[in-house]
Every structure is written in C-alpha cells, then in structure tokens.
Amino acid sequence: RWQFCAAGRGAMLSTMRVAARAAKRIPRVTPALHTAGQLAVPAAPNVYGGACSRRWCAASGTKPERHEFKAETKKLLDIVAKSLYTDKEVFIRELISNASDACEKLRFLQGTHQLSAVHDEALPLQIKLSCDEGSRQFVIEDTGVGMTHDELVDHLGTIAKSGSLDFLQNAESDASKIIGQFGVGFYSTFVVADKVEVFTKTCDVAKGDTGYLWSSDGSGSYEITEVPNVPRGTKIVLTLKDDAVEFAKLATVKKSAEKFSSFIDFPIVILESGEEKPVNKQDALWMKSSATEEEHTQFYRFLSNTSYGEPYYTLLYQTDAPLSIKSCFYIPDPDNAPSRMFTRDPEVGVALHSRRVLVKKQADGVIPKWLHWMKGVVDCEDMPMNISRESMKDSR
C-alpha cells in the first residue's frame, strides 16, 4: 500500500484542475440517434470551416506536379573531387580499378561468346601506366571493352552512374571480380587535373569502328569528338595541376600503383626508359583455397618488405556468411622477432582489402592493437564502405 506525499497530492490536484478547464472548451458531441433500427451518427463538427475537414488540402480535381532535383554540375564536381577523397594519390587507385573492370568485362563477354568479333583481337588484356614530367601528364591505358559514343555520354556524362554496376545487373558475371560500384571514381581525376582527355573505342565490331575523344576541364561541360586510329580500349590523359605535378614522376606513380593495386587480376605495366616494367608481380595468395609452404614464405616476405625470414605459423581463413571474407595471417618467428614488436605505439601489420584493392593499410578496426606483430591481409568483397572506398561504414 502506497500513499502520495504532500507534494505529489498537490501536483495531482493541479493536473485535475487543468484537465477540468480544458474539458469545458471541448465542444459537446450530440449522442448517436437510433432511427428505424439504424444507428445514425451525426457528422463531426468542422472546426476549421469549409468543405475540407483539414486545414490544408488540395483542391478537388487537381493533380500534383512532379519535378526532379537539379544540380549545378560544376559545384557537384567540386564536391565529388575535393570532398570525397582525402588523399590525392587515390585517383590512381580509382583509374586502375576502372581499367581492371573494363578488362574483366571483355574477358567475360568473350568467355560467354557474347561477341561475334572483337577489334584488335591480338591485343592482350593489360593496363599500362606512363607519365611525362615535361608536359605534366599522367597516362593510363587499358585494352578492355572500350566505349561507344552513347556509352561515353551515359557513363562519363552522368555523375554517380556506375557502368560496372549496370554490367553486373545485366550479365551473370562474377561480382567478386568487378571492383566499381558507386560511379564516382573517375571524377577523382579532377582532384589533380586541369584537363581530362579520354580516348576510347569499343571492342565490339558490331558497334562500329569509330574512336572518340571525350574531354573536360571540370567546369561543368564536356566535349566529344570523333578521332581516327584509336585502338581497342580506353586511354586517359591527365594534364596535371600545379600542386599535383609529383604524379608526372615515374617513381611516385609506381609507388602509388604498388601500394593500392598490387593484386589486381590483370597485368599492370609502367613505361620506364622505353620498356614496359611489371608493377603487380605478386599473386593474391588469400584468394586461393590452399598454398604451398614456398608460396607462404614468398608472400610473407612480400608483406614484410624483406628478402629473408620465414613465418612461424600460417593461417588461410575463408568464410561466406554473414560476409564473404578471405584472409591470410602470419605469425613471425619469435627467434627473429621484428624490432617493432616492442615499440610503444605500434602499427597493425594486417591490411584491409576489398576485391583485391587496398582500403586500409593498417586495419586497426579489424585486428586489435595487441596483435600488431601479426602480418596478413583481410579481403571482404561485400563489406559496407563509404563512397570514397577509403574506410568502412559502421553497419551494426
């Protein structure tokens, strides 16, 4: 048995008085009338007046107008180019990923016999990088599917239009081999370039033999011109800004390509002193179901950036649910412990990838810091990422 305290009784009485005053202002409702055995309910009073029972309502017989959002393209390009990406060098990762997708699409179309004839059939599927310090230019070429005039307008002329995502939805391709998903990676070029030129020709003989040049300075418009003697695939030429001339240097380009795209499924070469030098020499060992001891040793040395040493313990771990994860871990030999094992603020030695492309070099959100001495790779093809693909989203 409980009793209200004095303050509680006072508060209750005050509430009752307010309720009584409010009740006096409520209009009386006429009771329902029984007429010939039927219940006749009088209409509710219209407190707002007029024929409509709501204060704001559409006029009878009118249809709502439908409009689409508009955007100022120049400002939108500025947002995409300057706000989404934190590091300038990310544009190299995005362009290599796009080139890899173009090659994968052609490989799929040829493997499923969806193309009766292909332009320049003798050309191998590969990605080539080059640069010119004198003209401040960065160039990337691929021998993939290429584009027609309409595809240029549809894919490059529409921001956030993902050609790779359309391809996955329209064809039964292996989703794990297609990297692109958001349709904004190409526009990262405007972070570093004053002018972007795209030379392209479709791989499909049935779609024509015309090559095209798409060019834009990021001001909100672009031009398309027919160009003769363009080989199959796509070639992108960037004229770099004054604050991005380091990407016209061979060493910088090679370092960024190795950092982000060492495990791309197609050969990446860089033009060095007139010769094509390979960039991605190491296979993605974590994608295999099993590996030999020699392969593990070689991969461990690659991750450790050394030419010596063997792992004390190796682990290949793969799972498909709730996320598709492929990973590879190494415990170093305790007799040859690296010096960083005893550092005060160590960096995690496990890297996070998505579909073979580096997302985060130190995956401290995946591996606890007390396991910093481990080496390895975690690759998740369907993990939720932010649009710049530089970090994971919290999906809890």
Short mmCIF file of C-alpha atoms in Angstrom, two decimals:
data_model
loop_
_atom_site.label_atom_id
_atom_site.label_comp_id
_atom_site.label_asym_id
_atom_site.label_seq_id
_atom_site.Cartn_x
_atom_site.Cartn_y
_atom_site.Cartn_z
CA ARG A 1 0.00 0.00 0.00
CA TRP A 2 1.42 3.34 -1.15
CA GLN A 3 0.37 6.89 -0.38
CA PHE A 4 1.09 10.09 -2.34
CA CYS A 5 3.33 12.51 -0.48
CA ALA A 6 2.12 16.05 0.09
CA ALA A 7 3.93 17.39 -2.95
CA GLY A 8 2.50 14.55 -5.04
CA ARG A 9 -1.08 15.29 -3.91
CA GLY A 10 -0.61 18.95 -4.78
CA ALA A 11 0.69 18.13 -8.25
CA MET A 12 -2.19 15.73 -8.84
CA LEU A 13 -4.83 18.29 -7.83
CA SER A 14 -3.24 20.92 -10.07
CA THR A 15 -3.34 18.49 -13.01
CA MET A 16 -7.02 17.72 -12.35
CA ARG A 17 -7.92 21.44 -12.35
CA VAL A 18 -6.17 21.96 -15.72
CA ALA A 19 -7.99 18.96 -17.19
CA ALA A 20 -11.33 20.30 -15.95
CA ARG A 21 -10.75 23.70 -17.54
CA ALA A 22 -9.74 22.03 -20.84
CA ALA A 23 -12.86 19.88 -20.78
CA LYS A 24 -15.07 22.99 -20.72
CA ARG A 25 -13.57 24.15 -24.01
CA ILE A 26 -14.27 20.87 -25.85
CA PRO A 27 -17.49 21.07 -27.91
CA ARG A 28 -20.26 18.78 -26.80
CA VAL A 29 -20.87 15.83 -29.08
CA THR A 30 -24.51 15.05 -29.85
CA PRO A 31 -25.28 11.49 -28.85
CA ALA A 32 -25.98 8.97 -31.56
CA LEU A 33 -29.67 8.60 -32.53
CA HIS A 34 -31.46 5.36 -33.31
CA THR A 35 -33.70 5.77 -36.35
CA ALA A 36 -35.74 2.89 -37.65
CA GLY A 37 -33.44 0.38 -36.12
CA GLN A 38 -30.33 2.02 -37.58
CA LEU A 39 -27.63 3.95 -35.85
CA ALA A 40 -27.33 7.48 -37.22
CA VAL A 41 -24.04 9.12 -36.27
CA PRO A 42 -24.07 12.87 -36.68
CA ALA A 43 -21.22 14.40 -38.70
CA ALA A 44 -18.25 15.59 -36.70
CA PRO A 45 -18.08 19.33 -36.33
CA ASN A 46 -15.74 21.05 -38.79
CA VAL A 47 -13.65 23.20 -36.51
CA TYR A 48 -11.69 24.71 -39.42
CA GLY A 49 -14.65 25.61 -41.63
CA GLY A 50 -15.15 24.92 -45.34
CA ALA A 51 -15.81 21.65 -47.15
CA CYS A 52 -12.48 20.08 -46.26
CA SER A 53 -12.03 18.56 -42.83
CA ARG A 54 -8.33 19.56 -42.79
CA ARG A 55 -6.85 22.99 -42.56
CA TRP A 56 -4.70 22.47 -45.71
CA CYS A 57 -5.88 20.22 -48.53
CA ALA A 58 -5.51 20.01 -52.29
CA ALA A 59 -8.28 21.45 -54.39
CA SER A 60 -10.57 18.77 -55.79
CA GLY A 61 -9.71 17.61 -59.31
CA THR A 62 -6.11 18.93 -59.33
CA LYS A 63 -3.10 16.68 -59.93
CA PRO A 64 0.26 17.17 -58.18
CA GLU A 65 3.16 18.34 -60.31
CA ARG A 66 6.22 16.10 -60.40
CA HIS A 67 9.70 17.64 -60.54
CA GLU A 68 13.24 16.27 -60.46
CA PHE A 69 16.05 17.67 -58.36
CA LYS A 70 18.52 19.84 -60.22
CA ALA A 71 22.19 20.29 -59.50
CA GLU A 72 24.81 22.79 -60.52
CA THR A 73 27.27 20.46 -62.21
CA LYS A 74 30.41 22.49 -61.51
CA LYS A 75 29.68 22.61 -57.79
CA LEU A 76 28.79 18.93 -57.76
CA LEU A 77 32.10 18.08 -59.45
CA ASP A 78 33.91 20.19 -56.87
CA ILE A 79 32.18 18.29 -54.07
CA VAL A 80 33.00 14.91 -55.62
CA ALA A 81 36.58 15.83 -56.42
CA LYS A 82 37.54 17.82 -53.34
CA SER A 83 35.38 16.48 -50.53
CA LEU A 84 35.11 12.72 -51.07
CA TYR A 85 38.81 11.89 -51.24
CA THR A 86 41.34 12.71 -48.56
CA ASP A 87 44.49 11.73 -50.50
CA LYS A 88 45.33 12.93 -53.99
CA GLU A 89 47.01 9.64 -54.92
CA VAL A 90 43.66 7.82 -54.65
CA PHE A 91 42.88 8.78 -58.26
CA ILE A 92 45.50 6.23 -59.39
CA ARG A 93 43.69 3.50 -57.45
CA GLU A 94 40.35 4.52 -58.96
CA LEU A 95 41.62 4.63 -62.55
CA ILE A 96 43.40 1.27 -62.24
CA SER A 97 40.24 -0.25 -60.74
CA ASN A 98 38.17 1.09 -63.65
CA ALA A 99 40.70 -0.28 -66.14
CA SER A 100 40.59 -3.68 -64.42
CA ASP A 101 36.79 -3.69 -64.64
CA ALA A 102 36.99 -2.88 -68.38
CA CYS A 103 39.32 -5.84 -68.94
CA GLU A 104 37.15 -8.14 -66.81
CA LYS A 105 34.04 -7.21 -68.81
CA LEU A 106 35.77 -8.09 -72.09
CA ARG A 107 37.06 -11.37 -70.66
CA PHE A 108 33.54 -12.26 -69.52
CA LEU A 109 31.92 -11.33 -72.87
CA GLN A 110 34.50 -13.38 -74.76
CA GLY A 111 34.22 -16.32 -72.37
CA THR A 112 30.42 -16.43 -72.73
CA HIS A 113 30.60 -15.97 -76.53
CA GLN A 114 28.51 -12.81 -76.48
CA LEU A 115 30.80 -11.12 -79.02
CA SER A 116 30.94 -12.40 -82.58
CA ALA A 117 34.08 -10.37 -83.39
CA VAL A 118 36.48 -8.19 -81.40
CA HIS A 119 38.62 -5.27 -82.53
CA ASP A 120 42.40 -5.81 -82.25
CA GLU A 121 41.94 -9.37 -81.08
CA ALA A 122 45.70 -9.91 -80.77
CA LEU A 123 45.99 -7.24 -78.04
CA PRO A 124 46.49 -8.84 -74.58
CA LEU A 125 44.36 -7.74 -71.65
CA GLN A 126 46.56 -5.39 -69.63
CA ILE A 127 46.87 -1.95 -68.03
CA LYS A 128 49.70 0.42 -68.92
CA LEU A 129 50.88 3.48 -66.98
CA SER A 130 53.14 6.25 -68.22
CA CYS A 131 53.95 9.85 -67.38
CA ASP A 132 55.75 12.88 -68.81
CA GLU A 133 57.27 15.44 -66.45
CA GLY A 134 57.90 17.96 -69.22
CA SER A 135 54.25 18.19 -70.28
CA ARG A 136 52.92 17.47 -66.75
CA GLN A 137 50.93 14.49 -67.96
CA PHE A 138 49.81 11.21 -66.42
CA VAL A 139 48.52 8.50 -68.79
CA ILE A 140 46.73 5.21 -68.16
CA GLU A 141 45.65 2.79 -70.90
CA ASP A 142 43.69 -0.44 -70.90
CA THR A 143 42.75 -2.90 -73.63
CA GLY A 144 39.28 -3.65 -72.23
CA VAL A 145 35.79 -3.19 -73.61
CA GLY A 146 36.10 0.50 -74.53
CA MET A 147 33.06 2.69 -75.13
CA THR A 148 30.78 3.89 -77.93
CA HIS A 149 29.54 7.48 -78.28
CA ASP A 150 26.33 6.74 -76.36
CA GLU A 151 28.22 4.90 -73.63
CA LEU A 152 30.54 7.90 -73.19
CA VAL A 153 27.54 10.15 -72.67
CA ASP A 154 25.82 7.65 -70.40
CA HIS A 155 28.81 6.69 -68.22
CA LEU A 156 31.10 9.72 -68.13
CA GLY A 157 28.44 12.36 -68.69
CA THR A 158 26.35 11.15 -65.75
CA ILE A 159 27.82 11.58 -62.28
CA ALA A 160 27.25 8.58 -59.96
CA LYS A 161 26.32 6.35 -62.90
CA SER A 162 28.20 3.08 -62.42
CA GLY A 163 28.79 1.21 -65.65
CA SER A 164 30.24 -1.72 -63.70
CA LEU A 165 27.13 -1.98 -61.54
CA ASP A 166 24.93 -1.93 -64.66
CA PHE A 167 27.07 -4.68 -66.14
CA LEU A 168 26.65 -6.85 -63.06
CA GLN A 169 22.89 -6.37 -63.09
CA ASN A 170 22.54 -7.14 -66.80
CA ALA A 171 25.02 -10.03 -67.03
CA GLU A 172 25.64 -13.07 -64.85
CA SER A 173 29.25 -12.13 -64.13
CA ASP A 174 31.28 -12.97 -61.04
CA ALA A 175 30.63 -9.99 -58.75
CA SER A 176 33.86 -10.54 -56.82
CA LYS A 177 35.92 -9.65 -59.89
CA ILE A 178 34.18 -6.34 -60.58
CA ILE A 179 35.51 -3.52 -58.39
CA GLY A 180 33.45 -0.40 -59.19
CA GLN A 181 30.08 0.20 -57.56
CA PHE A 182 29.46 3.91 -56.92
CA GLY A 183 30.17 5.61 -60.27
CA VAL A 184 32.26 8.49 -58.89
CA GLY A 185 35.82 7.12 -59.04
CA PHE A 186 36.55 8.59 -62.48
CA TYR A 187 35.82 12.10 -61.22
CA SER A 188 38.64 11.83 -58.68
CA THR A 189 40.82 12.82 -61.66
CA PHE A 190 39.66 16.41 -61.21
CA VAL A 191 41.41 16.46 -57.83
CA VAL A 192 44.75 16.56 -59.64
CA ALA A 193 43.99 17.52 -63.25
CA ASP A 194 43.14 20.77 -65.03
CA LYS A 195 42.09 18.81 -68.10
CA VAL A 196 40.98 15.21 -68.61
CA GLU A 197 41.01 13.54 -72.02
CA VAL A 198 39.58 10.08 -72.70
CA PHE A 199 40.37 8.29 -75.98
CA THR A 200 38.25 5.18 -76.50
CA LYS A 201 36.95 2.65 -78.99
CA THR A 202 34.52 -0.18 -78.35
CA CYS A 203 35.70 -3.77 -78.52
CA ASP A 204 32.57 -4.90 -80.37
CA VAL A 205 32.95 -4.89 -84.17
CA ALA A 206 29.16 -4.86 -84.50
CA LYS A 207 29.01 -1.45 -82.76
CA GLY A 208 31.34 0.23 -85.23
CA ASP A 209 34.96 1.14 -85.77
CA THR A 210 34.88 4.80 -84.71
CA GLY A 211 37.12 6.13 -81.98
CA TYR A 212 36.14 9.07 -79.77
CA LEU A 213 37.78 11.73 -77.64
CA TRP A 214 35.92 12.85 -74.51
CA SER A 215 37.44 15.93 -72.87
CA SER A 216 36.55 18.19 -69.95
CA ASP A 217 38.18 20.73 -67.66
CA GLY A 218 35.72 20.04 -64.82
CA SER A 219 33.83 23.31 -65.34
CA GLY A 220 30.50 21.53 -65.82
CA SER A 221 30.62 20.65 -69.52
CA TYR A 222 32.45 18.22 -71.80
CA GLU A 223 33.10 17.67 -75.50
CA ILE A 224 33.06 14.53 -77.65
CA THR A 225 34.95 14.36 -80.92
CA GLU A 226 35.47 11.55 -83.43
CA VAL A 227 39.14 10.50 -83.61
CA PRO A 228 40.75 8.12 -86.15
CA ASN A 229 43.21 5.29 -85.46
CA VAL A 230 42.20 4.65 -81.84
CA PRO A 231 42.99 1.09 -80.63
CA ARG A 232 40.54 -1.03 -78.68
CA GLY A 233 40.05 0.02 -75.08
CA THR A 234 40.45 3.32 -73.24
CA LYS A 235 43.31 5.76 -72.80
CA ILE A 236 43.05 8.55 -70.20
CA VAL A 237 45.40 11.53 -70.34
CA LEU A 238 45.53 13.92 -67.38
CA THR A 239 47.11 17.38 -67.62
CA LEU A 240 48.09 17.90 -64.00
CA LYS A 241 47.57 20.96 -61.81
CA ASP A 242 50.48 22.93 -60.41
CA ASP A 243 50.04 21.35 -56.97
CA ALA A 244 49.93 17.80 -58.36
CA VAL A 245 52.99 17.68 -60.63
CA GLU A 246 54.52 14.92 -58.48
CA PHE A 247 52.20 12.48 -60.29
CA ALA A 248 54.10 13.17 -63.51
CA LYS A 249 57.12 11.50 -61.86
CA LEU A 250 57.69 7.82 -62.57
CA ALA A 251 58.72 6.91 -59.02
CA THR A 252 55.59 8.48 -57.47
CA VAL A 253 53.23 6.77 -59.91
CA LYS A 254 54.90 3.38 -59.45
CA LYS A 255 54.82 3.65 -55.65
CA SER A 256 51.10 4.54 -55.61
CA ALA A 257 50.22 1.76 -58.06
CA GLU A 258 52.09 -0.81 -55.96
CA LYS A 259 50.53 0.49 -52.78
CA PHE A 260 46.89 0.22 -53.89
CA SER A 261 46.77 -2.22 -56.78
CA SER A 262 49.50 -4.86 -56.35
CA PHE A 263 46.94 -7.68 -56.52
CA ILE A 264 44.78 -6.59 -59.48
CA ASP A 265 43.82 -9.59 -61.62
CA PHE A 266 45.36 -8.20 -64.84
CA PRO A 267 48.98 -7.31 -65.62
CA ILE A 268 49.91 -3.70 -64.81
CA VAL A 269 52.99 -2.37 -66.55
CA ILE A 270 54.70 1.02 -66.34
CA LEU A 271 56.63 2.56 -69.20
CA GLU A 272 60.16 3.12 -67.92
CA SER A 273 63.00 4.19 -70.27
CA GLY A 274 61.02 2.90 -73.22
CA GLU A 275 60.46 -0.52 -71.65
CA GLU A 276 57.35 -1.95 -70.03
CA LYS A 277 58.18 -2.96 -66.45
CA PRO A 278 55.69 -5.07 -64.43
CA VAL A 279 54.10 -3.49 -61.35
CA ASN A 280 51.97 -6.28 -59.85
CA LYS A 281 54.26 -9.30 -59.63
CA GLN A 282 52.70 -10.93 -56.55
CA ASP A 283 49.55 -13.08 -56.66
CA ALA A 284 46.76 -12.56 -54.15
CA LEU A 285 47.52 -15.62 -52.07
CA TRP A 286 44.49 -15.17 -49.81
CA MET A 287 42.19 -15.81 -52.79
CA LYS A 288 43.46 -19.39 -53.08
CA SER A 289 41.91 -22.30 -51.22
CA SER A 290 45.37 -23.68 -50.40
CA ALA A 291 49.01 -22.69 -50.83
CA THR A 292 52.40 -24.34 -50.62
CA GLU A 293 54.97 -23.56 -47.94
CA GLU A 294 57.13 -21.82 -50.52
CA GLU A 295 54.23 -19.59 -51.61
CA HIS A 296 53.55 -18.66 -47.99
CA THR A 297 57.21 -17.79 -47.41
CA GLN A 298 57.32 -15.64 -50.55
CA PHE A 299 54.11 -13.83 -49.64
CA TYR A 300 55.23 -13.30 -46.04
CA ARG A 301 58.43 -11.68 -47.26
CA PHE A 302 56.41 -9.50 -49.64
CA LEU A 303 54.20 -8.28 -46.80
CA SER A 304 57.22 -7.75 -44.54
CA ASN A 305 59.09 -5.95 -47.34
CA THR A 306 62.17 -8.10 -46.74
CA SER A 307 64.12 -10.69 -48.72
CA TYR A 308 64.61 -13.06 -45.79
CA GLY A 309 62.68 -14.70 -42.94
CA GLU A 310 60.03 -17.38 -42.70
CA PRO A 311 56.70 -17.35 -40.87
CA TYR A 312 56.45 -19.35 -37.65
CA TYR A 313 52.76 -20.12 -38.25
CA THR A 314 50.44 -19.55 -41.24
CA LEU A 315 46.66 -19.43 -41.50
CA LEU A 316 44.35 -19.20 -44.53
CA TYR A 317 40.82 -18.40 -43.40
CA GLN A 318 37.73 -18.06 -45.60
CA THR A 319 34.03 -17.70 -44.88
CA ASP A 320 30.90 -16.82 -46.86
CA ALA A 321 28.48 -15.79 -44.09
CA PRO A 322 27.46 -13.30 -42.89
CA LEU A 323 30.11 -11.61 -45.10
CA SER A 324 32.36 -13.04 -47.77
CA ILE A 325 35.81 -12.87 -46.19
CA LYS A 326 39.10 -14.25 -47.47
CA SER A 327 42.16 -13.76 -45.31
CA CYS A 328 45.72 -14.82 -44.73
CA PHE A 329 47.66 -14.41 -41.45
CA TYR A 330 51.28 -14.95 -40.44
CA ILE A 331 52.91 -15.17 -37.02
CA PRO A 332 56.60 -14.23 -37.23
CA ASP A 333 59.33 -16.44 -35.88
CA PRO A 334 59.84 -15.46 -32.18
CA ASP A 335 63.59 -16.08 -32.52
CA ASN A 336 63.74 -13.36 -35.18
CA ALA A 337 61.16 -11.00 -33.74
CA PRO A 338 60.98 -7.67 -35.56
CA SER A 339 62.06 -4.66 -33.53
CA ARG A 340 58.64 -3.06 -33.86
CA MET A 341 57.21 -5.77 -31.59
CA PHE A 342 58.46 -3.75 -28.64
CA THR A 343 57.59 -0.24 -29.82
CA ARG A 344 55.31 1.88 -27.69
CA ASP A 345 52.72 2.83 -30.34
CA PRO A 346 52.97 0.06 -32.92
CA GLU A 347 51.13 -0.05 -36.25
CA VAL A 348 48.89 -3.01 -37.03
CA GLY A 349 50.56 -5.28 -39.59
CA VAL A 350 47.34 -6.57 -41.19
CA ALA A 351 45.96 -4.74 -44.24
CA LEU A 352 42.30 -4.45 -45.25
CA HIS A 353 41.38 -5.03 -48.90
CA SER A 354 38.14 -5.18 -50.86
CA ARG A 355 38.16 -7.16 -54.09
CA ARG A 356 41.98 -7.13 -54.17
CA VAL A 357 42.19 -3.33 -53.82
CA LEU A 358 43.74 -1.78 -50.71
CA VAL A 359 41.27 0.04 -48.45
CA LYS A 360 43.35 0.49 -45.30
CA LYS A 361 46.99 -0.42 -44.81
CA GLN A 362 46.70 -0.77 -41.02
CA ALA A 363 43.39 -2.47 -40.29
CA ASP A 364 43.20 -1.37 -36.64
CA GLY A 365 39.39 -1.59 -36.76
CA VAL A 366 39.62 -5.28 -37.67
CA ILE A 367 42.66 -6.50 -35.73
CA PRO A 368 43.25 -5.43 -32.10
CA LYS A 369 46.43 -3.49 -31.46
CA TRP A 370 47.88 -6.11 -29.16
CA LEU A 371 48.15 -8.36 -32.23
CA HIS A 372 50.16 -5.72 -34.07
CA TRP A 373 53.05 -8.12 -34.61
CA MET A 374 50.98 -10.31 -36.94
CA LYS A 375 51.23 -9.91 -40.72
CA GLY A 376 48.45 -10.58 -43.14
CA VAL A 377 45.58 -9.49 -45.36
CA VAL A 378 41.81 -9.43 -44.83
CA ASP A 379 39.73 -9.12 -48.01
CA CYS A 380 35.97 -8.62 -47.83
CA GLU A 381 34.18 -8.11 -51.14
CA ASP A 382 30.80 -7.09 -49.73
CA MET A 383 31.72 -5.05 -46.67
CA PRO A 384 29.91 -1.69 -46.36
CA MET A 385 32.25 1.15 -47.33
CA ASN A 386 31.94 4.86 -47.67
CA ILE A 387 31.66 6.23 -51.20
CA SER A 388 35.36 7.07 -51.45
CA ARG A 389 36.26 3.46 -50.56
CA GLU A 390 38.77 4.73 -48.02
CA SER A 391 37.10 3.36 -44.88
CA MET A 392 34.35 1.05 -43.67
CA LYS A 393 30.89 2.17 -42.59
CA ASP A 394 29.52 1.10 -39.23
CA SER A 395 26.78 -1.43 -40.05
CA ARG A 396 25.97 -2.62 -36.57
#
